[in-house]
Rosetta silent file (secondary structure, phi, psi, omega in degrees, C-alpha in Angstrom):
SEQUENCE: XXXXXXXXXXXXXXXXXXXXXXXXXXXXXXXXXXXXXXXXXXXXXXXXXXXXXXXXXXXXXXXXXXXXXXXXXXXXXXXXXXXXXXXXXXXXXXXXXXXXXXXXXXXXXXXXXXXXXXXXXXXXXXXXXXXXXXXXXXXXXX
SCORE:     score description
SCORE:     0.000 S_00000001
   1 L     0.000  -33.702  179.252   78.838   62.969   93.272 S_00000001
   2 H   -65.373  -40.582 -178.528   75.127   62.670   92.311 S_00000001
   3 H   -61.985  -40.492  174.271   75.051   66.298   91.608 S_00000001
   4 H   -62.377  -41.762  177.773   77.910   66.049   89.097 S_00000001
   5 H   -56.424  -53.416 -176.655   76.295   63.029   87.491 S_00000001
   6 H   -67.171  -33.273  176.545   72.935   64.889   86.923 S_00000001
   7 H   -67.431  -41.017  175.809   74.706   67.974   85.793 S_00000001
   8 H   -62.715  -41.935  179.082   76.722   65.904   83.239 S_00000001
   9 H   -64.275  -44.202  176.559   73.502   64.208   82.017 S_00000001
  10 H   -60.873  -40.005 -178.235   71.783   67.616   81.590 S_00000001
  11 H   -69.365  -44.258 -177.282   74.770   69.018   79.761 S_00000001
  12 H   -66.272  -46.501 -179.638   75.122   66.069   77.391 S_00000001
  13 H   -56.885  -48.475 -179.855   71.366   65.990   76.730 S_00000001
  14 H   -60.459  -41.361 -177.504   71.281   69.758   76.023 S_00000001
  15 H   -69.530  -41.340 -171.051   74.200   69.589   73.622 S_00000001
  16 H   -81.148  -16.610  179.751   73.019   66.528   71.646 S_00000001
  17 L   -92.657  109.922  176.321   69.356   67.746   71.124 S_00000001
  18 L   -98.724  149.321  174.356   69.014   70.096   68.269 S_00000001
  19 L   -62.918  148.638 -177.219   65.660   71.691   67.489 S_00000001
  20 H   -51.743  -37.160 -174.430   63.653   69.993   64.781 S_00000001
  21 H   -70.838  -24.748  176.582   64.007   72.880   62.357 S_00000001
  22 H   -71.771  -46.283  179.445   67.780   72.628   62.473 S_00000001
  23 H   -62.494  -47.720  179.140   67.692   68.893   61.778 S_00000001
  24 H   -63.475  -43.746 -179.356   65.060   69.248   59.007 S_00000001
  25 H   -61.171  -34.907  176.785   66.840   72.133   57.409 S_00000001
  26 H   -68.897  -41.977 -178.944   70.109   70.031   57.101 S_00000001
  27 H   -66.248  -32.875 -178.613   68.104   67.157   55.713 S_00000001
  28 H   -74.302  -37.705 -173.495   66.387   69.374   53.077 S_00000001
  29 L   -58.667  136.060 -175.750   69.521   71.071   51.839 S_00000001
  30 E   126.040 -166.584 -177.316   70.779   69.775   48.552 S_00000001
  31 E  -108.487  135.172 -178.435   69.355   68.616   45.198 S_00000001
  32 E  -126.725  128.327  177.956   66.288   66.511   44.868 S_00000001
  33 E   -94.945  126.293  175.389   65.082   64.793   41.713 S_00000001
  34 E   -65.215  119.795  178.182   61.336   64.362   41.261 S_00000001
  35 E   -90.143  -43.432 -177.253   60.706   60.683   41.015 S_00000001
  36 E  -153.468  142.715  165.373   56.908   60.643   40.822 S_00000001
  37 E  -126.699  142.976 -178.994   53.964   62.831   40.942 S_00000001
  38 E  -145.981  148.585  179.670   50.457   61.518   41.375 S_00000001
  39 E  -164.180  169.678 -178.874   47.054   63.087   41.794 S_00000001
  40 E  -107.116  124.287 -179.812   43.362   62.512   41.239 S_00000001
  41 L   -83.259  176.263 -175.847   41.974   64.457   38.309 S_00000001
  42 L   -63.307  -14.519  179.558   38.480   66.108   38.144 S_00000001
  43 L   -92.785   10.454 -179.534   37.090   62.878   36.655 S_00000001
  44 L    64.347   29.114  175.181   38.237   61.007   39.836 S_00000001
  45 L  -102.299  133.026  174.914   41.015   59.119   37.894 S_00000001
  46 E   -72.112  128.848 -179.961   44.353   58.526   39.525 S_00000001
  47 E  -116.517  129.395  179.960   47.097   59.946   37.355 S_00000001
  48 E  -126.413  130.412  177.643   50.739   58.885   37.939 S_00000001
  49 E  -119.526  118.243  175.904   53.739   60.560   36.172 S_00000001
  50 E   -98.428  137.625  174.198   57.098   58.820   36.686 S_00000001
  51 L    52.763   53.029  172.564   60.452   60.535   36.375 S_00000001
  52 L   -72.178  159.061 -178.102   59.451   63.980   35.065 S_00000001
  53 L   -81.082   67.314  179.451   62.356   66.351   34.419 S_00000001
  54 E  -127.262  130.324  179.628   62.080   68.332   37.613 S_00000001
  55 E  -129.304  134.113  179.571   64.867   69.034   40.046 S_00000001
  56 E  -117.870  129.631  179.406   64.404   71.050   43.263 S_00000001
  57 E  -121.407  119.819  177.586   67.467   72.464   45.035 S_00000001
  58 E   -93.817  106.523 -162.911   67.268   73.744   48.598 S_00000001
  59 L   -88.434  -39.726 -172.968   70.379   75.967   48.468 S_00000001
  60 L  -156.696 -179.241  179.463   71.223   77.556   51.828 S_00000001
  61 L   -72.283   -9.742  176.083   70.353   78.535   55.318 S_00000001
  62 L   -81.459    0.212  177.077   68.729   81.710   53.985 S_00000001
  63 L    61.839   52.428  169.300   66.050   79.384   52.710 S_00000001
  64 E  -110.305  148.014  178.228   66.390   80.062   49.065 S_00000001
  65 E  -150.208  176.685 -178.842   66.075   77.466   46.341 S_00000001
  66 E  -133.661  128.720  173.267   65.925   76.838   42.651 S_00000001
  67 E  -103.912  123.561 -177.999   63.238   74.658   40.815 S_00000001
  68 E  -115.028  125.937  179.083   64.508   73.404   37.473 S_00000001
  69 E  -129.389  114.979 -169.648   62.026   72.016   34.976 S_00000001
  70 L    54.598 -116.389 -177.082   63.648   70.824   31.738 S_00000001
  71 L  -105.850   -0.959  179.206   65.870   73.930   31.071 S_00000001
  72 E   -88.515  144.894 -177.017   63.670   76.517   32.917 S_00000001
  73 E  -122.108  135.507  175.639   64.649   77.734   36.296 S_00000001
  74 E  -125.597  123.654  175.544   62.309   79.224   38.965 S_00000001
  75 E   -77.819  145.135  175.553   63.632   80.766   42.135 S_00000001
  76 E  -145.373  161.809  172.284   61.708   80.099   45.353 S_00000001
  77 E  -111.360  145.798 -179.411   61.859   80.778   49.059 S_00000001
  78 E  -137.206  154.886  173.203   60.996   78.119   51.527 S_00000001
  79 E  -146.873  153.295 -176.920   60.236   77.760   55.230 S_00000001
  80 E  -147.412  159.298  174.733   59.272   74.737   57.176 S_00000001
  81 L  -124.568 -162.924 -177.979   57.892   73.408   60.447 S_00000001
  82 L   -60.494  -34.464 -171.041   57.627   69.902   61.878 S_00000001
  83 L  -131.828  -11.845 -175.153   55.122   68.697   59.277 S_00000001
  84 E  -122.440  151.314 -178.914   54.581   71.521   56.778 S_00000001
  85 E  -135.455  122.291  179.194   56.773   73.199   54.184 S_00000001
  86 E   -95.771  121.606 -179.459   56.004   76.545   52.581 S_00000001
  87 E  -117.485  102.877  179.990   57.463   76.644   49.011 S_00000001
  88 E  -100.407   95.923 -179.353   56.978   80.126   47.521 S_00000001
  89 E   -88.666  132.843  174.570   57.738   80.013   43.812 S_00000001
  90 L   -73.977  146.915 -179.776   57.614   83.315   41.960 S_00000001
  91 L    51.986   48.729  176.157   55.153   83.372   39.075 S_00000001
  92 H   -56.112  -22.790  173.985   53.450   80.166   40.166 S_00000001
  93 H   -67.528  -15.306  179.352   50.840   80.650   37.541 S_00000001
  94 H   -93.732   -1.040 -177.604   53.402   79.842   34.823 S_00000001
  95 L   -73.546  140.529  177.419   54.322   76.528   36.341 S_00000001
  96 L   -75.009  171.206 -177.177   53.644   73.352   34.354 S_00000001
  97 L   -49.805  -43.211 -172.220   51.600   70.473   35.710 S_00000001
  98 L   -79.309   -2.451 -176.572   54.603   68.530   37.162 S_00000001
  99 L   -86.643  130.480  171.017   55.967   71.472   39.127 S_00000001
 100 L   -78.856  150.242  178.905   55.604   71.717   42.818 S_00000001
 101 L   112.554    9.777  176.193   54.826   75.134   44.136 S_00000001
 102 L   -70.496  -26.255  168.257   51.489   75.957   42.582 S_00000001
 103 L  -118.566  172.354 -178.833   50.259   76.387   46.177 S_00000001
 104 L   -96.551  -43.576 -173.256   52.524   77.285   48.990 S_00000001
 105 E  -100.539  119.247 -178.461   52.041   75.030   51.939 S_00000001
 106 E  -119.871  144.791  169.536   52.622   71.307   51.545 S_00000001
 107 E   -78.901  148.326  179.354   52.768   68.550   54.157 S_00000001
 108 E  -135.266  157.579  176.699   56.008   66.683   53.948 S_00000001
 109 E  -153.324  128.730  169.550   57.331   63.322   55.279 S_00000001
 110 E   -75.594  117.578 -179.613   60.739   61.831   54.996 S_00000001
 111 E   -81.316  -30.169  173.733   60.099   58.272   53.770 S_00000001
 112 E  -162.378 -170.645 -175.489   63.749   57.407   54.337 S_00000001
 113 L   -65.176  -27.489 -174.597   67.080   59.432   54.382 S_00000001
 114 L  -117.421   10.195  179.736   67.021   60.052   50.645 S_00000001
 115 E  -130.928  129.761  177.719   63.277   60.137   49.864 S_00000001
 116 E  -132.552  141.533  176.800   60.769   62.795   50.775 S_00000001
 117 E  -110.816  122.825  168.223   57.069   63.060   49.991 S_00000001
 118 E   -99.934  136.763  178.155   55.280   66.408   49.685 S_00000001
 119 E  -143.995  160.290 -177.402   51.489   66.303   49.614 S_00000001
 120 E  -155.956  146.087 -175.089   48.451   68.528   49.573 S_00000001
 121 E   -77.672  -28.097  177.878   44.809   67.670   49.418 S_00000001
 122 E  -145.946  142.447  178.792   43.974   70.177   46.525 S_00000001
 123 E  -147.569  137.600 -176.858   46.125   72.030   44.039 S_00000001
 124 E   -93.055  128.772  175.602   45.053   74.253   41.120 S_00000001
 125 E   -94.796  107.080 -177.577   46.569   73.535   37.671 S_00000001
 126 L   -69.439  -27.277  178.749   46.700   76.998   35.993 S_00000001
 127 L   -64.958  -50.896 -174.559   47.451   75.411   32.547 S_00000001
 128 L   -96.037   -8.500 -179.796   44.297   73.301   32.409 S_00000001
 129 L    57.074   47.607  179.597   42.320   75.374   34.904 S_00000001
 130 E  -127.538  149.907  174.800   41.445   72.240   36.875 S_00000001
 131 E   -89.822  123.913  177.030   41.541   71.396   40.591 S_00000001
 132 E   -99.484  142.940 -177.851   43.681   68.350   41.280 S_00000001
 133 E  -113.840  156.027  176.756   43.060   66.307   44.428 S_00000001
 134 E    46.625   55.856 -173.739   45.372   64.262   46.672 S_00000001
 135 E   -82.288  130.406  176.230   48.512   65.538   45.012 S_00000001
 136 E  -131.194  131.731  173.322   51.826   63.795   46.000 S_00000001
 137 E  -113.000  120.436  174.038   55.394   64.651   44.886 S_00000001
 138 E  -103.425  117.855  178.964   58.057   61.986   45.630 S_00000001
 139 E  -113.252  149.515  176.361   61.632   63.352   45.459 S_00000001
 140 E  -122.323  128.982 -177.328   64.880   61.453   45.747 S_00000001
 141 E   -67.146  134.617 -179.057   68.011   63.152   47.010 S_00000001
 142 L   -93.315    0.000    0.000   70.865   63.319   44.499 S_00000001
């Protein structure tokens, strides 16, 4: 009887535990509205921009997505691990200040089920040719 019990426990545990990347992939899929971006500018001043017109959509299991800024659309590919997410936007040099994807690898953290924070210690703004520090993007799931 003990053998059946342990076999049942192993079977249930094995079925119910999905790898992190499967769970994270499902949590990422969908449309995310940028709620806030904040960073420290070259003069060490904290800049906060609330509700910019940026939407990021993680579209499918093939890890393709679309970044929409106002009416402009940028395709991207993404990949993720337990704490980092690679967001590879084509033509990243043309992205405006509020766009995520000017660098590829961001740390991420789910703040709750519908809020995610992407962050990076330094990011280059191609428009102003400045290095921004402690950059954070807060997205809310739509």
